[in-house]
Every structure is written in C-alpha cells, then in structure tokens.
Amino acid sequence: MTSEISVPIQLFIDAQQQGYAKKLQFFLALKLLYKCGKTELDDGELLFLELTEEIGSRKTTLKYIEFLLGKRWLIYNTKTGYYIIKSFDRIRSENNWRVRLSYPVDFNSYRNIKAITGAIIYGYLHKDFWRKVRRKKSVQIKGSTYHFLSPHFNYKEAPAPLSVLGIGSIFKISATTASRLKNYALKQKLLEVKKNYGTIIPNKKAMELCLDYNDKPNNIVFVEGNYRFQLIDTILPLFLFKKRKKLKT
C-alpha cells in the first residue's frame, strides 16, 4: 500500500507530553487503514489490528479504543454500528491547534513515533531559529554568530544550534527525553547531528574549580586526545514538513 496521511505536528508533541504515544500509533493505523473515515471494528478487524500493531491482548486493544472514544477522536454511531474516525482538521479545530505544519506518514513509517516526534521537535525549532535570524539579520550563541546571508539564502540546507536544555524547556519535556528523541530521529536518518567542541582545556581540574563559581552548565568532555567544552549540537532536518489548510476563525 502507498497510502499517506499528513499528520498535524501537535498530535505528536501532545502525545509525547501527555504520554499516549502508543495510542496515537493505534489511531494513525486506523486513519491509514480506513480512509473513508469509518469502520465497524468487528472481531476480524480487531484481530488484524492486533497482529499489525503487535498488541498482546484484546484488553489492551479495547483500552486504546476507550481512550480514543474519550478523546472523541472516535465516535460510535449506535444506529449504524460504525465508528466514525474524526478528521485531523476537526481535531485541530477542537484543540485550537493553529500551526499548519504536518508530517507525512505511511504504512512504512507511522510506527516510528519516537523518531518522528524527535524529528518534528528539532525540525520545528530549526525552522524557528532561522526565522529569527532572518528577522534580526544575525544571532550570536555561545560565541558563534549566525547570519542570514541574503534573500536567496536557503536555510533548509543550513544547520542550526539546538540545545537539549532549550528543547526541554520549550516543549515541557526533560533534557534526557529531548536527547533520546534526537537519537531516535538520528537513527532513522531524519536528522543530521554535528557534535561541536571548544578549544583545548590545558588544566581540567583548574577549569572545574573556576566552573564552581559559574551557575551556567558547562560540560567538559575528553575528545580527540584532549579535554574540551562540549558546545551545542548543530542540527539539520533531513525531511520537509507539509502544510495543512488554515483553520477558520
């Protein structure tokens, strides 16, 4: 099957923040399988979903369905006996998710929820970083200056410095989770990540004593035979967002 759906990025972000990634994966399976927007979910369909999603018990499947009914992303029609699968734009409207960016998924990719979420989070902030640079003409971060060189500058080919601490603060997730999501996306080749390091530190112990009086986090790492400060990774998304239509005001 070559079916593809364009999923609003807020769905992935909200699922990460609220802890329902597996249930989102189940919902995406329904959206991909039943493009007509409705399904009976009889025993045969449930068994197929359980085999596809590697769900170990009918109890778990029914919990997923109950969750989606609670979110009103599934609506049961008692007259017809069918479940109505709500459209993404209805979900966006009901949650006032006005960001139009979406991520395309198909049967080969929709299970990679963590990798997709990592790609979306870093990809969105990559886009936002270069938007700010374009507005301000230049931005300085930890001694490095980034310029929007000309109106023809293609930011989509330019890496951006994106800190896991910043990601965690903006998206209300821990820095550890932000780092893991980045690694999931990296493994799926959705992001290109470059590690950056400062100049050589000749005396590590002396530098650590100095850092005791500095309340800003500074990581000293041993790389290429010397101690150096670990700087912010620069990241380049290896995918393109799609756009959904604007919500009606």
mmCIF file of C-alpha atoms in Angstrom, residues 15-247:
data_model
loop_
_atom_site.group_PDB
_atom_site.id
_atom_site.type_symbol
_atom_site.label_atom_id
_atom_site.label_comp_id
_atom_site.label_asym_id
_atom_site.label_seq_id
_atom_site.Cartn_x
_atom_site.Cartn_y
_atom_site.Cartn_z
ATOM 1 C CA ALA A 15 1.235 12.590 22.694
ATOM 2 C CA GLN A 16 4.820 12.951 23.963
ATOM 3 C CA GLN A 17 3.856 15.469 26.630
ATOM 4 C CA GLN A 18 0.781 13.543 27.807
ATOM 5 C CA GLY A 19 2.201 10.032 27.431
ATOM 6 C CA TYR A 20 -0.092 8.442 24.851
ATOM 7 C CA ALA A 21 2.310 7.662 22.001
ATOM 8 C CA LYS A 22 1.144 4.033 21.640
ATOM 9 C CA LYS A 23 -2.479 5.121 21.466
ATOM 10 C CA LEU A 24 -1.579 7.712 18.833
ATOM 11 C CA GLN A 25 0.118 4.967 16.807
ATOM 12 C CA PHE A 26 -3.110 2.940 17.004
ATOM 13 C CA PHE A 27 -5.104 5.969 15.840
ATOM 14 C CA LEU A 28 -2.754 6.527 12.902
ATOM 15 C CA ALA A 29 -3.228 2.881 11.927
ATOM 16 C CA LEU A 30 -6.984 3.473 11.834
ATOM 17 C CA LYS A 31 -6.520 6.620 9.728
ATOM 18 C CA LEU A 32 -4.318 4.753 7.250
ATOM 19 C CA LEU A 33 -6.492 1.648 7.031
ATOM 20 C CA TYR A 34 -9.881 3.330 6.851
ATOM 21 C CA LYS A 35 -9.501 6.311 4.541
ATOM 22 C CA CYS A 36 -13.299 6.524 4.243
ATOM 23 C CA GLY A 37 -13.404 7.731 7.854
ATOM 24 C CA LYS A 38 -15.434 4.928 9.395
ATOM 25 C CA THR A 39 -15.068 1.307 10.459
ATOM 26 C CA GLU A 40 -17.111 -1.354 12.186
ATOM 27 C CA LEU A 41 -14.200 -2.697 14.243
ATOM 28 C CA ASP A 42 -15.620 -6.207 14.299
ATOM 29 C CA ASP A 43 -13.656 -9.207 15.594
ATOM 30 C CA GLY A 44 -11.839 -9.718 12.290
ATOM 31 C CA GLU A 45 -10.757 -6.079 12.062
ATOM 32 C CA LEU A 46 -9.643 -6.029 15.697
ATOM 33 C CA LEU A 47 -7.601 -9.196 15.198
ATOM 34 C CA PHE A 48 -5.924 -7.688 12.124
ATOM 35 C CA LEU A 49 -5.090 -4.529 14.098
ATOM 36 C CA GLU A 50 -3.685 -6.585 16.963
ATOM 37 C CA LEU A 51 -1.433 -8.538 14.619
ATOM 38 C CA THR A 52 -0.347 -5.375 12.802
ATOM 39 C CA GLU A 53 0.304 -3.381 15.976
ATOM 40 C CA GLU A 54 1.723 -6.356 17.904
ATOM 41 C CA ILE A 55 -0.859 -5.852 20.643
ATOM 42 C CA GLY A 56 -0.748 -8.748 23.072
ATOM 43 C CA SER A 57 -4.337 -8.825 24.277
ATOM 44 C CA ARG A 58 -7.864 -7.767 23.363
ATOM 45 C CA LYS A 59 -8.000 -5.961 26.711
ATOM 46 C CA THR A 60 -5.242 -3.591 25.552
ATOM 47 C CA THR A 61 -6.984 -3.002 22.214
ATOM 48 C CA LEU A 62 -10.232 -2.118 23.983
ATOM 49 C CA LYS A 63 -8.323 0.286 26.256
ATOM 50 C CA TYR A 64 -6.945 2.050 23.178
ATOM 51 C CA ILE A 65 -10.444 2.312 21.696
ATOM 52 C CA GLU A 66 -11.842 3.553 25.014
ATOM 53 C CA PHE A 67 -9.112 6.208 25.117
ATOM 54 C CA LEU A 68 -9.934 7.393 21.585
ATOM 55 C CA LEU A 69 -13.647 7.474 22.417
ATOM 56 C CA GLY A 70 -12.806 9.562 25.478
ATOM 57 C CA LYS A 71 -10.852 11.988 23.287
ATOM 58 C CA ARG A 72 -13.786 11.908 20.846
ATOM 59 C CA TRP A 73 -11.408 11.060 18.027
ATOM 60 C CA LEU A 74 -13.597 8.003 17.589
ATOM 61 C CA ILE A 75 -17.367 8.412 17.748
ATOM 62 C CA TYR A 76 -19.641 5.374 17.888
ATOM 63 C CA ASN A 77 -22.851 5.588 15.856
ATOM 64 C CA THR A 78 -25.375 3.377 17.635
ATOM 65 C CA LYS A 79 -27.740 3.372 14.639
ATOM 66 C CA THR A 80 -25.236 2.101 12.068
ATOM 67 C CA GLY A 81 -22.895 0.213 14.408
ATOM 68 C CA TYR A 82 -19.896 2.004 12.888
ATOM 69 C CA TYR A 83 -17.140 4.059 14.483
ATOM 70 C CA ILE A 84 -16.551 7.475 12.904
ATOM 71 C CA ILE A 85 -12.853 8.436 12.735
ATOM 72 C CA LYS A 86 -12.577 12.178 13.256
ATOM 73 C CA SER A 87 -10.643 14.246 10.716
ATOM 74 C CA PHE A 88 -7.352 15.874 11.619
ATOM 75 C CA ASP A 89 -8.747 19.343 10.917
ATOM 76 C CA ARG A 90 -11.652 18.742 13.312
ATOM 77 C CA ILE A 91 -9.147 17.651 15.963
ATOM 78 C CA ARG A 92 -7.020 20.742 15.279
ATOM 79 C CA SER A 93 -10.041 22.998 15.500
ATOM 80 C CA GLU A 94 -11.297 21.499 18.758
ATOM 81 C CA ASN A 95 -7.841 21.894 20.325
ATOM 82 C CA ASN A 96 -7.197 25.292 18.711
ATOM 83 C CA TRP A 97 -4.018 23.932 17.114
ATOM 84 C CA ARG A 98 -3.445 26.645 14.535
ATOM 85 C CA VAL A 99 0.071 25.647 13.452
ATOM 86 C CA ARG A 100 -0.359 24.356 9.905
ATOM 87 C CA LEU A 101 2.773 22.217 9.781
ATOM 88 C CA SER A 102 2.249 18.486 9.396
ATOM 89 C CA TYR A 103 4.374 15.378 8.991
ATOM 90 C CA PRO A 104 3.609 12.817 6.251
ATOM 91 C CA VAL A 105 3.387 9.186 7.383
ATOM 92 C CA ASP A 106 2.558 5.964 5.572
ATOM 93 C CA PHE A 107 2.391 2.259 6.401
ATOM 94 C CA ASN A 108 6.207 2.049 6.420
ATOM 95 C CA SER A 109 6.811 4.909 8.847
ATOM 96 C CA TYR A 110 3.874 5.516 11.197
ATOM 97 C CA ARG A 111 5.210 3.127 13.866
ATOM 98 C CA ASN A 112 8.352 5.244 14.338
ATOM 99 C CA ILE A 113 6.508 7.560 16.721
ATOM 100 C CA LYS A 114 9.534 8.487 18.841
ATOM 101 C CA ALA A 115 11.767 9.144 15.836
ATOM 102 C CA ILE A 116 9.069 11.229 14.151
ATOM 103 C CA THR A 117 8.453 13.181 17.353
ATOM 104 C CA GLY A 118 12.165 13.920 17.686
ATOM 105 C CA ALA A 119 12.366 14.989 14.043
ATOM 106 C CA ILE A 120 9.347 17.276 14.451
ATOM 107 C CA ILE A 121 10.592 18.946 17.625
ATOM 108 C CA TYR A 122 14.074 19.652 16.283
ATOM 109 C CA GLY A 123 12.812 20.386 12.779
ATOM 110 C CA TYR A 124 10.310 22.940 14.065
ATOM 111 C CA LEU A 125 12.925 24.744 16.156
ATOM 112 C CA HIS A 126 15.388 24.643 13.241
ATOM 113 C CA LYS A 127 12.781 26.482 11.186
ATOM 114 C CA ASP A 128 12.062 28.890 14.052
ATOM 115 C CA PHE A 129 15.779 29.607 14.619
ATOM 116 C CA TRP A 130 16.368 30.665 11.027
ATOM 117 C CA ARG A 131 13.169 32.706 11.061
ATOM 118 C CA LYS A 132 14.608 34.702 13.972
ATOM 119 C CA VAL A 133 17.980 35.061 12.256
ATOM 120 C CA ARG A 134 16.255 36.367 9.137
ATOM 121 C CA ARG A 135 14.369 38.935 11.209
ATOM 122 C CA LYS A 136 17.407 40.057 13.236
ATOM 123 C CA LYS A 137 19.944 39.530 10.396
ATOM 124 C CA SER A 138 22.364 37.856 12.826
ATOM 125 C CA VAL A 139 22.209 35.887 16.082
ATOM 126 C CA GLN A 140 25.077 35.046 18.459
ATOM 127 C CA ILE A 141 25.018 31.857 20.557
ATOM 128 C CA LYS A 142 27.942 30.857 22.812
ATOM 129 C CA GLY A 143 30.496 32.750 20.765
ATOM 130 C CA SER A 144 29.220 31.635 17.351
ATOM 131 C CA THR A 145 27.453 34.109 15.070
ATOM 132 C CA TYR A 146 24.811 33.032 12.548
ATOM 133 C CA HIS A 147 23.904 35.279 9.628
ATOM 134 C CA PHE A 148 21.028 35.259 7.202
ATOM 135 C CA LEU A 149 23.327 35.996 4.282
ATOM 136 C CA SER A 150 20.914 37.167 1.588
ATOM 137 C CA PRO A 151 17.269 36.962 0.464
ATOM 138 C CA HIS A 152 18.308 33.903 -1.572
ATOM 139 C CA PHE A 153 19.894 32.130 1.417
ATOM 140 C CA ASN A 154 18.442 28.618 1.726
ATOM 141 C CA TYR A 155 18.103 27.988 5.463
ATOM 142 C CA LYS A 156 16.803 24.467 4.740
ATOM 143 C CA GLU A 157 20.380 23.462 3.935
ATOM 144 C CA ALA A 158 21.933 25.233 6.938
ATOM 145 C CA PRO A 159 22.286 23.508 10.350
ATOM 146 C CA ALA A 160 21.088 25.339 13.465
ATOM 147 C CA PRO A 161 22.361 25.196 17.080
ATOM 148 C CA LEU A 162 19.640 23.451 19.113
ATOM 149 C CA SER A 163 20.209 22.710 22.796
ATOM 150 C CA VAL A 164 18.503 19.794 24.565
ATOM 151 C CA LEU A 165 18.015 22.108 27.569
ATOM 152 C CA GLY A 166 16.224 24.629 25.384
ATOM 153 C CA ILE A 167 14.160 21.913 23.712
ATOM 154 C CA GLY A 168 13.145 20.551 27.111
ATOM 155 C CA SER A 169 12.104 23.964 28.387
ATOM 156 C CA ILE A 170 10.090 24.896 25.299
ATOM 157 C CA PHE A 171 8.262 21.584 24.898
ATOM 158 C CA LYS A 172 7.919 20.794 28.635
ATOM 159 C CA ILE A 173 9.927 17.578 28.481
ATOM 160 C CA SER A 174 13.140 16.632 30.285
ATOM 161 C CA ALA A 175 16.532 17.254 28.690
ATOM 162 C CA THR A 176 17.127 13.490 28.860
ATOM 163 C CA THR A 177 13.936 12.835 26.875
ATOM 164 C CA ALA A 178 14.880 15.548 24.371
ATOM 165 C CA SER A 179 18.255 13.857 23.879
ATOM 166 C CA ARG A 180 16.685 10.417 23.418
ATOM 167 C CA LEU A 181 14.179 11.717 20.873
ATOM 168 C CA LYS A 182 17.051 13.314 18.950
ATOM 169 C CA ASN A 183 18.891 9.985 18.883
ATOM 170 C CA TYR A 184 15.781 8.128 17.690
ATOM 171 C CA ALA A 185 15.420 10.613 14.821
ATOM 172 C CA LEU A 186 19.133 10.363 14.049
ATOM 173 C CA LYS A 187 18.946 6.555 13.804
ATOM 174 C CA GLN A 188 16.061 6.840 11.347
ATOM 175 C CA LYS A 189 18.094 9.373 9.328
ATOM 176 C CA LEU A 190 15.540 12.128 9.871
ATOM 177 C CA LEU A 191 18.149 14.472 11.350
ATOM 178 C CA GLU A 192 21.812 15.186 10.732
ATOM 179 C CA VAL A 193 23.600 15.993 14.006
ATOM 180 C CA LYS A 194 27.058 17.503 14.347
ATOM 181 C CA LYS A 195 28.810 17.441 17.730
ATOM 182 C CA ASN A 196 30.717 20.653 18.458
ATOM 183 C CA TYR A 197 33.570 21.232 20.890
ATOM 184 C CA GLY A 198 35.506 24.236 22.156
ATOM 185 C CA THR A 199 39.239 24.816 22.322
ATOM 186 C CA ILE A 200 41.576 22.561 24.310
ATOM 187 C CA ILE A 201 41.433 22.898 28.120
ATOM 188 C CA PRO A 202 45.063 22.581 29.341
ATOM 189 C CA ASN A 203 44.173 22.043 33.019
ATOM 190 C CA LYS A 204 40.883 20.280 33.666
ATOM 191 C CA LYS A 205 40.968 20.496 37.483
ATOM 192 C CA ALA A 206 41.690 24.240 37.455
ATOM 193 C CA MET A 207 38.869 24.805 34.986
ATOM 194 C CA GLU A 208 36.450 22.762 37.123
ATOM 195 C CA LEU A 209 37.318 24.940 40.117
ATOM 196 C CA CYS A 210 36.509 28.025 38.060
ATOM 197 C CA LEU A 211 33.223 26.498 36.958
ATOM 198 C CA ASP A 212 32.162 26.027 40.586
ATOM 199 C CA TYR A 213 31.552 29.792 40.617
ATOM 200 C CA ASN A 214 29.592 29.727 37.353
ATOM 201 C CA ASP A 215 25.903 28.830 37.613
ATOM 202 C CA LYS A 216 25.639 28.046 33.882
ATOM 203 C CA PRO A 217 26.006 24.390 32.824
ATOM 204 C CA ASN A 218 29.295 23.633 31.085
ATOM 205 C CA ASN A 219 30.217 20.089 30.140
ATOM 206 C CA ILE A 220 33.870 19.131 29.850
ATOM 207 C CA VAL A 221 34.455 16.069 27.691
ATOM 208 C CA PHE A 222 37.526 14.130 26.576
ATOM 209 C CA VAL A 223 37.654 14.073 22.775
ATOM 210 C CA GLU A 224 40.435 13.730 20.202
ATOM 211 C CA GLY A 225 43.015 13.243 22.957
ATOM 212 C CA ASN A 226 42.197 16.425 24.900
ATOM 213 C CA TYR A 227 39.658 17.927 27.292
ATOM 214 C CA ARG A 228 37.279 20.417 25.698
ATOM 215 C CA PHE A 229 33.968 22.121 26.411
ATOM 216 C CA GLN A 230 31.054 20.384 24.752
ATOM 217 C CA LEU A 231 29.157 23.016 22.765
ATOM 218 C CA ILE A 232 25.604 22.958 21.433
ATOM 219 C CA ASP A 233 24.954 20.431 18.661
ATOM 220 C CA THR A 234 24.123 21.842 15.249
ATOM 221 C CA ILE A 235 21.231 20.030 13.619
ATOM 222 C CA LEU A 236 19.868 19.804 10.090
ATOM 223 C CA PRO A 237 16.465 18.203 9.359
ATOM 224 C CA LEU A 238 16.566 15.676 6.519
ATOM 225 C CA PHE A 239 12.843 15.890 5.796
ATOM 226 C CA LEU A 240 10.297 18.504 4.769
ATOM 227 C CA PHE A 241 7.158 19.496 6.623
ATOM 228 C CA LYS A 242 3.883 19.675 4.775
ATOM 229 C CA LYS A 243 1.157 22.227 5.411
ATOM 230 C CA ARG A 244 -2.500 21.706 6.171
ATOM 231 C CA LYS A 245 -5.147 24.319 5.461
ATOM 232 C CA LYS A 246 -5.719 27.286 7.774
ATOM 233 C CA LEU A 247 -8.340 26.845 10.432
#
